[in-house]
Short mmCIF file of C-alpha atoms in Angstrom, two decimals:
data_model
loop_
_atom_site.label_atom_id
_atom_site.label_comp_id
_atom_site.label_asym_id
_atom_site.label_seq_id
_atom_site.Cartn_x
_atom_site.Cartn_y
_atom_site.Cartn_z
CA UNK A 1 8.23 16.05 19.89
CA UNK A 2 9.41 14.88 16.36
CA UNK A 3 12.02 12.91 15.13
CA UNK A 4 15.60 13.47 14.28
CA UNK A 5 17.11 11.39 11.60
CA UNK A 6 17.97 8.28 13.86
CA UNK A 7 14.18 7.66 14.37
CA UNK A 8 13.61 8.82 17.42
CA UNK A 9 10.04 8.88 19.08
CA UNK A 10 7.62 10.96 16.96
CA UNK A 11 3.79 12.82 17.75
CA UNK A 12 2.12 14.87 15.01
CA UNK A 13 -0.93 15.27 16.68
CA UNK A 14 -3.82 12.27 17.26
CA UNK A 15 -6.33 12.27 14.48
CA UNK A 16 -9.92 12.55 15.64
CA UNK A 17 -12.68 11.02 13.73
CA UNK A 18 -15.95 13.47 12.63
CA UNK A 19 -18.75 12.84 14.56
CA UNK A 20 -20.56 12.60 11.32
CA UNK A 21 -18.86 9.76 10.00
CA UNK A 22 -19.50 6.88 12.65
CA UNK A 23 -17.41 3.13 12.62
CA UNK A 24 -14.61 1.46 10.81
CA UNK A 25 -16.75 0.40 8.02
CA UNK A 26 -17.97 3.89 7.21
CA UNK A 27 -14.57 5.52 7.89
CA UNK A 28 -13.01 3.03 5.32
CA UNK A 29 -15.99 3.36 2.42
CA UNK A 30 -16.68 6.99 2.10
CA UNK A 31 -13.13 8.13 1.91
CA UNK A 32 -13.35 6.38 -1.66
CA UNK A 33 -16.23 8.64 -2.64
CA UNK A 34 -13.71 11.54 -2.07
CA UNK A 35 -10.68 10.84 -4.84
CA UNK A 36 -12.95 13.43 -7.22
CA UNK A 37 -12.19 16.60 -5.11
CA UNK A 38 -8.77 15.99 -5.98
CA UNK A 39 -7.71 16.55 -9.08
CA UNK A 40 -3.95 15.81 -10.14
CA UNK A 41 -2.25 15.44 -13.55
CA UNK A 42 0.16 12.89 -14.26
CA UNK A 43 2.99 11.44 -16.81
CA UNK A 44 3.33 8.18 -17.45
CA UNK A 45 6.31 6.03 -17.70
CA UNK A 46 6.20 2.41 -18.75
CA UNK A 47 9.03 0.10 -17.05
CA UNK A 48 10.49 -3.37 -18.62
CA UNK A 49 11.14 -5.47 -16.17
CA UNK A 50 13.97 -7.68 -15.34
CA UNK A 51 11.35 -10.34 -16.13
CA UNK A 52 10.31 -9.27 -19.53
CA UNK A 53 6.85 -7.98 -18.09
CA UNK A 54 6.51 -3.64 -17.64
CA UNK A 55 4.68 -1.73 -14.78
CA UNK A 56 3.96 1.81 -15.47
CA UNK A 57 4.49 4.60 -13.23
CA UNK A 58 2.80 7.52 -13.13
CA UNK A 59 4.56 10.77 -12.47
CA UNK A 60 3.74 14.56 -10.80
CA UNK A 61 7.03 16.79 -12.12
CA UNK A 62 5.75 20.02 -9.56
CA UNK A 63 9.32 20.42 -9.29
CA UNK A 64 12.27 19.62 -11.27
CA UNK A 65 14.46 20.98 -9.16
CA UNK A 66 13.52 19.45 -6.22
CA UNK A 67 15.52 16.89 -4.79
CA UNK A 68 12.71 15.61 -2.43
CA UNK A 69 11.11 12.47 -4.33
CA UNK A 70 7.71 11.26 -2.95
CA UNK A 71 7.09 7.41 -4.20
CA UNK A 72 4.19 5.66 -2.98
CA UNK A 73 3.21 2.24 -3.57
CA UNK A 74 -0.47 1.33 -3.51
CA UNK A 75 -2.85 -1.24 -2.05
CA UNK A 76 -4.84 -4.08 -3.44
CA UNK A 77 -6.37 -3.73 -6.53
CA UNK A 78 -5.12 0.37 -6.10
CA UNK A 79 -3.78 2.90 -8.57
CA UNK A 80 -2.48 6.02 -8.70
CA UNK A 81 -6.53 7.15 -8.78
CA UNK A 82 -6.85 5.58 -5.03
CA UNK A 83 -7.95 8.34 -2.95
CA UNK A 84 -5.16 8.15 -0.94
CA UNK A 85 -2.69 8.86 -3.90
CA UNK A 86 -4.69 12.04 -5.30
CA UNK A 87 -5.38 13.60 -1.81
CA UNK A 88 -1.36 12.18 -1.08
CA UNK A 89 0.13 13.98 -4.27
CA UNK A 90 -2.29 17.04 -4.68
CA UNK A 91 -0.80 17.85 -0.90
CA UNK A 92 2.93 17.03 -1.37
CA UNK A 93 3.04 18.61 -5.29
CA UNK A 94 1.59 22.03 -3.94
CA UNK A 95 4.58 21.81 -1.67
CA UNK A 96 7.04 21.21 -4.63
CA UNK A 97 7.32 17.63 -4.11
CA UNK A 98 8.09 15.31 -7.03
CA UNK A 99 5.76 12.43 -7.01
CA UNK A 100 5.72 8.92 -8.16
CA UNK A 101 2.78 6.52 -8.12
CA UNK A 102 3.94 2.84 -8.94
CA UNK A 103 1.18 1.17 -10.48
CA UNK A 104 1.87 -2.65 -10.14
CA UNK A 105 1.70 -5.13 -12.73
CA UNK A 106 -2.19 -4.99 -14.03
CA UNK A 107 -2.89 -1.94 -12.02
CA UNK A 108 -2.39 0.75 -14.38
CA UNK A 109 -5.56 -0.12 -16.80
CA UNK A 110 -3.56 -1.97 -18.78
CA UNK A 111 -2.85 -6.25 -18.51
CA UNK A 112 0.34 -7.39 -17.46
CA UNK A 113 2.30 -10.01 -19.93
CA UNK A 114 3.13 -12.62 -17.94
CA UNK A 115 0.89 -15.08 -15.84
CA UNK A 116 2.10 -13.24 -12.36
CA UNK A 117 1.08 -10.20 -11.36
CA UNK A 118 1.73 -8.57 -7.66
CA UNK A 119 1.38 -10.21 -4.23
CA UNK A 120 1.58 -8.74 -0.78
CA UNK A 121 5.20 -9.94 -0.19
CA UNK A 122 6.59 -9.19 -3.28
CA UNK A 123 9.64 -7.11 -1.75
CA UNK A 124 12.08 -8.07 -4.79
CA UNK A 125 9.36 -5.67 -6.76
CA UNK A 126 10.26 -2.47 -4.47
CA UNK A 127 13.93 -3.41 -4.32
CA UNK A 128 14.29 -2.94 -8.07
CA UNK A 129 11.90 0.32 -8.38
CA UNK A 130 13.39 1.98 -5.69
CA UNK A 131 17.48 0.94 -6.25
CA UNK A 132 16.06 1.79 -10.17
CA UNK A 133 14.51 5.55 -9.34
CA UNK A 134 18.18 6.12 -6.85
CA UNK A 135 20.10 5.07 -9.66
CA UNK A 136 18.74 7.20 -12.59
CA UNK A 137 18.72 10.48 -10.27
CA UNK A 138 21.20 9.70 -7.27
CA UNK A 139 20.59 13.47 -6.33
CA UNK A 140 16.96 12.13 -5.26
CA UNK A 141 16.48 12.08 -1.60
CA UNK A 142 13.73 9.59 -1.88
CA UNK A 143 10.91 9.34 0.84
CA UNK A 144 8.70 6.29 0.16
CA UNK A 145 5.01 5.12 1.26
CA UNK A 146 3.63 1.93 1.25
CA UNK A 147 -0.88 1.82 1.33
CA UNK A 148 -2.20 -0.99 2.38
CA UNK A 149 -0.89 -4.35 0.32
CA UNK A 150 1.92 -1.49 -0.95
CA UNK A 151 3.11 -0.94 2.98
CA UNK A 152 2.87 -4.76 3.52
CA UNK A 153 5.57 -4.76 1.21
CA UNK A 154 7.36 -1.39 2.05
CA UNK A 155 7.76 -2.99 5.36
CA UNK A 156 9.13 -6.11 4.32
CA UNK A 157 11.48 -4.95 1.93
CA UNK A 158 12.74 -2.43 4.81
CA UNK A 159 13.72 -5.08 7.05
CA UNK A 160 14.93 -7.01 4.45
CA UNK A 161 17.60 -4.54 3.89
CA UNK A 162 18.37 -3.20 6.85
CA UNK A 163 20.96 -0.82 7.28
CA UNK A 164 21.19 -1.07 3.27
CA UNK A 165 17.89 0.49 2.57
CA UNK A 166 19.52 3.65 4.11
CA UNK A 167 21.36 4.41 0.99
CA UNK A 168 18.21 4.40 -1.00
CA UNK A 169 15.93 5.63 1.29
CA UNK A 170 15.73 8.29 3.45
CA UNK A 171 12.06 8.00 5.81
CA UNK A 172 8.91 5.59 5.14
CA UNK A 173 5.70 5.50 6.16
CA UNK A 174 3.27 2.42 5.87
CA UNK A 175 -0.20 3.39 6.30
CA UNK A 176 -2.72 0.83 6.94
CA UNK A 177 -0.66 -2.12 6.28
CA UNK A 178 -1.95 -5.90 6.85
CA UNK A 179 1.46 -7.01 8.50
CA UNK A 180 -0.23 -10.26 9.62
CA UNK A 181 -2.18 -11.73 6.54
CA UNK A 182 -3.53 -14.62 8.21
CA UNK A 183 -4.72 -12.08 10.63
CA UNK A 184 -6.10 -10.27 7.98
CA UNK A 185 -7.98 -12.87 6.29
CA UNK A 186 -9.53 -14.08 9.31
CA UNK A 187 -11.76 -11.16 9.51
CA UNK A 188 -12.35 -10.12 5.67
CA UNK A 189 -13.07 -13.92 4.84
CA UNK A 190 -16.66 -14.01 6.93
CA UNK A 191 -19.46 -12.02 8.03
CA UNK A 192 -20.27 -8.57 6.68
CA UNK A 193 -16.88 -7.88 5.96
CA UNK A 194 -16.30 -10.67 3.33
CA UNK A 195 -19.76 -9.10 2.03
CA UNK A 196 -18.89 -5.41 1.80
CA UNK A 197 -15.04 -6.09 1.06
CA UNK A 198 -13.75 -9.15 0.40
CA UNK A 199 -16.63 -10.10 -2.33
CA UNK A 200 -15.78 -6.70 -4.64
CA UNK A 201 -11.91 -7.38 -4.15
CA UNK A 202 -12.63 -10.94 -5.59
CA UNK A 203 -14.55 -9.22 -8.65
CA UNK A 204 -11.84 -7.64 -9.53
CA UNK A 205 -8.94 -10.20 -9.25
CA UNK A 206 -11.17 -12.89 -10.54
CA UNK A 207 -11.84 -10.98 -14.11
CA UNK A 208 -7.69 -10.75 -14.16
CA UNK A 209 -7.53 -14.15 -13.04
CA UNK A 210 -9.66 -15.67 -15.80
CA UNK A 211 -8.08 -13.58 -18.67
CA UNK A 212 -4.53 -14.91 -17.65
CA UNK A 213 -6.07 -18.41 -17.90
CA UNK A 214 -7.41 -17.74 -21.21
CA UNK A 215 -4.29 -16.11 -22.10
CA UNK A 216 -1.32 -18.64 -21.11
CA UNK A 217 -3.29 -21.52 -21.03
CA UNK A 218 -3.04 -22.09 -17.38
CA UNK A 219 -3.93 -25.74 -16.16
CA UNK A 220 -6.56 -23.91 -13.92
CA UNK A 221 -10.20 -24.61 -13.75
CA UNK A 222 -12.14 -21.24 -15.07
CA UNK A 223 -15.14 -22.63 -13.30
CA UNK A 224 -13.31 -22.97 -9.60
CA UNK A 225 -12.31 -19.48 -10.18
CA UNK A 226 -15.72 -17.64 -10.20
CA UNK A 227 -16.75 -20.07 -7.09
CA UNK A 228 -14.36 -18.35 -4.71
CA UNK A 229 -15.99 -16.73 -2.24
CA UNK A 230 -12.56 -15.58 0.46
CA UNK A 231 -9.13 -14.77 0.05
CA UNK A 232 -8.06 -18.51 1.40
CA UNK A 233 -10.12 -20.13 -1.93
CA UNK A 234 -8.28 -17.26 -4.24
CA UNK A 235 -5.15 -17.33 -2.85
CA UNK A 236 -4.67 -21.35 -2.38
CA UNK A 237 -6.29 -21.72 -5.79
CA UNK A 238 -4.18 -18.74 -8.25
CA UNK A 239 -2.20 -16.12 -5.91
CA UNK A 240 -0.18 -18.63 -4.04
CA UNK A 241 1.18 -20.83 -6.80
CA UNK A 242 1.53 -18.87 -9.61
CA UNK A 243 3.66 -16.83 -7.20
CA UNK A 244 5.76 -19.67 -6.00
CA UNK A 245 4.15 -20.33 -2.76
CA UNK A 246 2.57 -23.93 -1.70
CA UNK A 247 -0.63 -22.68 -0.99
CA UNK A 248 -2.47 -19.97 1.13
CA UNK A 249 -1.11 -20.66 4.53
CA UNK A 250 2.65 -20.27 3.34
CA UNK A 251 1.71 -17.38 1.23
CA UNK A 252 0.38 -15.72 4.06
CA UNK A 253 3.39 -17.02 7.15
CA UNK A 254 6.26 -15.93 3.89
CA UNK A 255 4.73 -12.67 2.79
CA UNK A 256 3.61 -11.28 6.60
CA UNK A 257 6.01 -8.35 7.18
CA UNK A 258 5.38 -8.59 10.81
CA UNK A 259 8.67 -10.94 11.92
CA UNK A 260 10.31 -8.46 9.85
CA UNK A 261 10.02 -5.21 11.73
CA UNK A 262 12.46 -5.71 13.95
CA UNK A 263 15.13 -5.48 11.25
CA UNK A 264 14.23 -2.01 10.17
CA UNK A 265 17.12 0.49 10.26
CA UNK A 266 15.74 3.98 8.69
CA UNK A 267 13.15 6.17 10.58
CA UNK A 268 9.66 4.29 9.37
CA UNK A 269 6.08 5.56 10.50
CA UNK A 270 3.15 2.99 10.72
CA UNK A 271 -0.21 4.25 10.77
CA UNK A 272 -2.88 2.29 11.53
CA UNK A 273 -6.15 2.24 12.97
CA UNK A 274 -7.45 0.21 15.58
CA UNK A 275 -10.88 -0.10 14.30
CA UNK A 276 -9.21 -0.74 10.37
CA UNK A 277 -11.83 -3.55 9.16
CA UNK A 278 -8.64 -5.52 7.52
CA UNK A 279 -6.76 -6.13 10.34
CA UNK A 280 -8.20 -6.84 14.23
CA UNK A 281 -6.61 -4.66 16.41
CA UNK A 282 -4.62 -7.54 18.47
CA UNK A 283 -2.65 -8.04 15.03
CA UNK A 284 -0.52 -4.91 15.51
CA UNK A 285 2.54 -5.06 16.11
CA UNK A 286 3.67 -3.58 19.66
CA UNK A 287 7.03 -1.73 20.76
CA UNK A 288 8.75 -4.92 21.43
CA UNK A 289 8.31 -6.48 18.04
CA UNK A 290 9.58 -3.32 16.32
CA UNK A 291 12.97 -1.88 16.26
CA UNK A 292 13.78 1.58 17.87
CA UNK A 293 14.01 2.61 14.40
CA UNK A 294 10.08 2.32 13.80
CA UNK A 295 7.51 4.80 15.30
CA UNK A 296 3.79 3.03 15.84
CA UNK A 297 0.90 5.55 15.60
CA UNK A 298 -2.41 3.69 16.02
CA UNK A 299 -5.57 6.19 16.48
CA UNK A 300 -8.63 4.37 17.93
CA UNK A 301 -10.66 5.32 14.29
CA UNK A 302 -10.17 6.45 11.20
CA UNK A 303 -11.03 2.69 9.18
CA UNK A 304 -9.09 1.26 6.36
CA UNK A 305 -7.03 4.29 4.97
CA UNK A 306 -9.97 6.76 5.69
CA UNK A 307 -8.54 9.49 8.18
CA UNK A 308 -11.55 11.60 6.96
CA UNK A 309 -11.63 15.07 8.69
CA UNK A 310 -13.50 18.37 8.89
CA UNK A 311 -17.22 19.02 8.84
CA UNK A 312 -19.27 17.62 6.00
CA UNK A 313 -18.16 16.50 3.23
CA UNK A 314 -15.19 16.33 4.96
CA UNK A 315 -11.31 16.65 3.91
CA UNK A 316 -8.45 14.23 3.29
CA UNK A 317 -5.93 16.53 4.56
CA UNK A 318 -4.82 14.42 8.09
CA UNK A 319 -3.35 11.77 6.55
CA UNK A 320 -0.99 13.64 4.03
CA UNK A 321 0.05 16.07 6.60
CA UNK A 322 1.09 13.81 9.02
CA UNK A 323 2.96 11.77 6.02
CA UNK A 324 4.70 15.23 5.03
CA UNK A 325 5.61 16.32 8.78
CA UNK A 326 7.33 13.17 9.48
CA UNK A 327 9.13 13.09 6.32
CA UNK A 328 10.64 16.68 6.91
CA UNK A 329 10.72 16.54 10.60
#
C-alpha cells in the first residue's frame, strides 16, 4: 500500500538487518566507514543570511530540467560528506534528481561569523532556506529530509507551519530524528554511549566552541569548556544561551519537536529505529501523538542512521530507496 498525496498510510517494505552486522551500536558506527563507496560531485553556493552570518550549500545539478528538488538537512556535527548524504544523493542524482545539501553554520569546513551557530530547534533556519530555494525556482517541487539534529528540526518547522508548509513543500521524511532531547540525552550522557558517542561529538563542538570564545570575546570560561564531559554540561554552559535559551532543560522542553507532530499537514515519513543508540525506544512518538498526516516506520534495527544491507561489506541502498519511493509514491 503507498500513499496518495493526503498522507495516507504507507509500507515500502520492513528493512532487515545483516546477520553480519549485530546491535545498535555496530549498526550506527560502521555505516560511517561506508561514505567512500560513494562518490558524488558537488557545487557550492555560499548564502548571507538575514543575520549577516552565510551557510553554504552544496549542490548536485544531475538535472536541470528537473523539477523534482531533493534538499536534505543534516545531523549533528554532519555535512554534505555524512554517509547518509553521499549514499542519499548518489541514489536520487542517478535518478535525475536535483540535490541540495544544507551545510549549517560551521558545518561546511569553514567557521561561521557570528558567536551562534545551529541548534536542534532552530526551525526559523529551515523556514528561510526552504521559502528561499521556492522562491528563486517556484517551478521546484521540493521534497525535503531532515537526518538526525536536521529532522529534529524538519519536524518542528513542519508543524510549525502547518497547512502553510504545503506551499513550499511537497513530502518529508525525518530519518532518525531525536524528537525528545531530554530523552535523548538521558542515554548518550552515561555509560558506553557517552564513551563511544557523546565524548567525540563534544571534540568536535568544543574546538568550535573555544575558537568563538577567542574570537568574540565571550564572557565564557575556556577552561569549563574542555571539562564537559555530556550534552547537559555543553549545552547549559554554550548551546543554550548563546542561542537564547535559559539553560539545558529549556533548550531541550523548547527545541523537542515531539508536541509538535500533531500539527503536521503534508505527507511526512519518520524513520526510526528502535534499537537507535540516541533515542530509547519508549521516546517515539506513537499514532496518537501524530497527525493522520504523518506515517511512523520504526524497524526493530538498523542503529543511528545505519540501515546497512546486503552481504559483506554491505550497501546503503535501503534507506534511499525507501526515501525515493515515498517521495514519488
Amino acid at each position: 500500500m503507498s500513499a496518495g498525496r493526503n498522507g495516507k498510510p504507507y509500507s515500502g517494505g520492513d528493512y532487515h538487518a545483516p546477520w553480519w552486522l549485530p546491535g545498535g551500536d555496530l549498526q550506527t558506527i560502521y555505516p560511517r566507514m561506508m561514505a567512500g563507496q560513494y562518490p558524488i560531485s558537488y557545487r557550492r553556493e555560499r548564502w548571507e543570511t538575514p543575520d549577516g552570518d552565510f551557510i553554504d550549500l552544496d549542490i548536485v545539478d544531475a538535472n536541470h530540467d528537473s523539477a523534482k528538488l531533493l534538499v536534505l538537512f543534516h545531523g549533528l556535527e554532519g555535512s554534505s560528506q555524512s554517509h547518509y548524504a553521499r549514499s542519499l544523493l548518489a541514489f536520487a542524482s542517478r535518478r535525475g534528481w536535483r540535490c541540495v545539501v544544507v551545510n549549517f553554520r560551521g558545518c561546511s569546513g569553514a567557521m561561521n561569523r557570528l558567536p551562534r551557530a545551529y541548534h536542534s530547534g532552530d526551525s526559523a533556519e529551515i523556514d528561510w532556506i526552504l521559502r528561499r530555494l521556492k522562491a528563486r525556482d517556484p517551478r521546484s517541487e521540493i521534497y525535503a529530509i531532515g537526518v538526525s539534529l536536521g529532522g529534529n528540526m524538519l519536524l518542528k518547522w513542519l508543524g510549525e507551519t502547518g497547512s502553510e508548509a504545503g506551499a513550499i513543500v511537497e513530502r518529508a521524511v525525518a530519518v532518525s530524528a531525536p524528537v525528545d532531547l531530554a530523552a535523548a540525552a538521558s542515554v548518550l550522557d552515561f555509560g558506553h554511549r557517552r564513551l563511544i558517542y557523546t565524548r567525540r561529538f563534544l571534540r568536535s563542538l568544543k574546538r568550535k566552541m573555544l575558537a568563538k570564545i577567542s574570537q568574540h570575546g565571550l564572557n565564557i570560561d575556556p577552561a569549563e569548556i574542555l571539562t564537559c564531559l555530556t550534552f547537559r554540561q555543553i549545552d547549559d554552559l554554550y548551546t543554550a544561551p548563546i542561542h537564547g535559551f535559559k539553560d539545558a532543560d529549556d533548550y531541550w522542553t523548547r527545541s523537542s519537536s515531539k508536541p509538535w507532530l500533531k500539527h503536521i499537514q503534508i505527507p511526512t515519513l519518520m524513520i526510526n529505529a528502535r534499537n537507535d543508540p540516541f533515542l530509547p525506544a519508549s521516546a517515539l512518538p506513537r499514532d496518537g501523538e501524530v497527525s493522520d498526516s504523518v506515517t511512523l516506520d520504526f524497524p526493530d534495527f538498523g542503529g543511528h542512521v545505519g540501515f546497512v544491507s546486503g552481504n559483506f561489506p554491505g550497501r546503503l541502498d535501503w534507506l534511499p530507496k525507501k526515501i525515493l519511493h515515498f517521495f514519488i509514491a
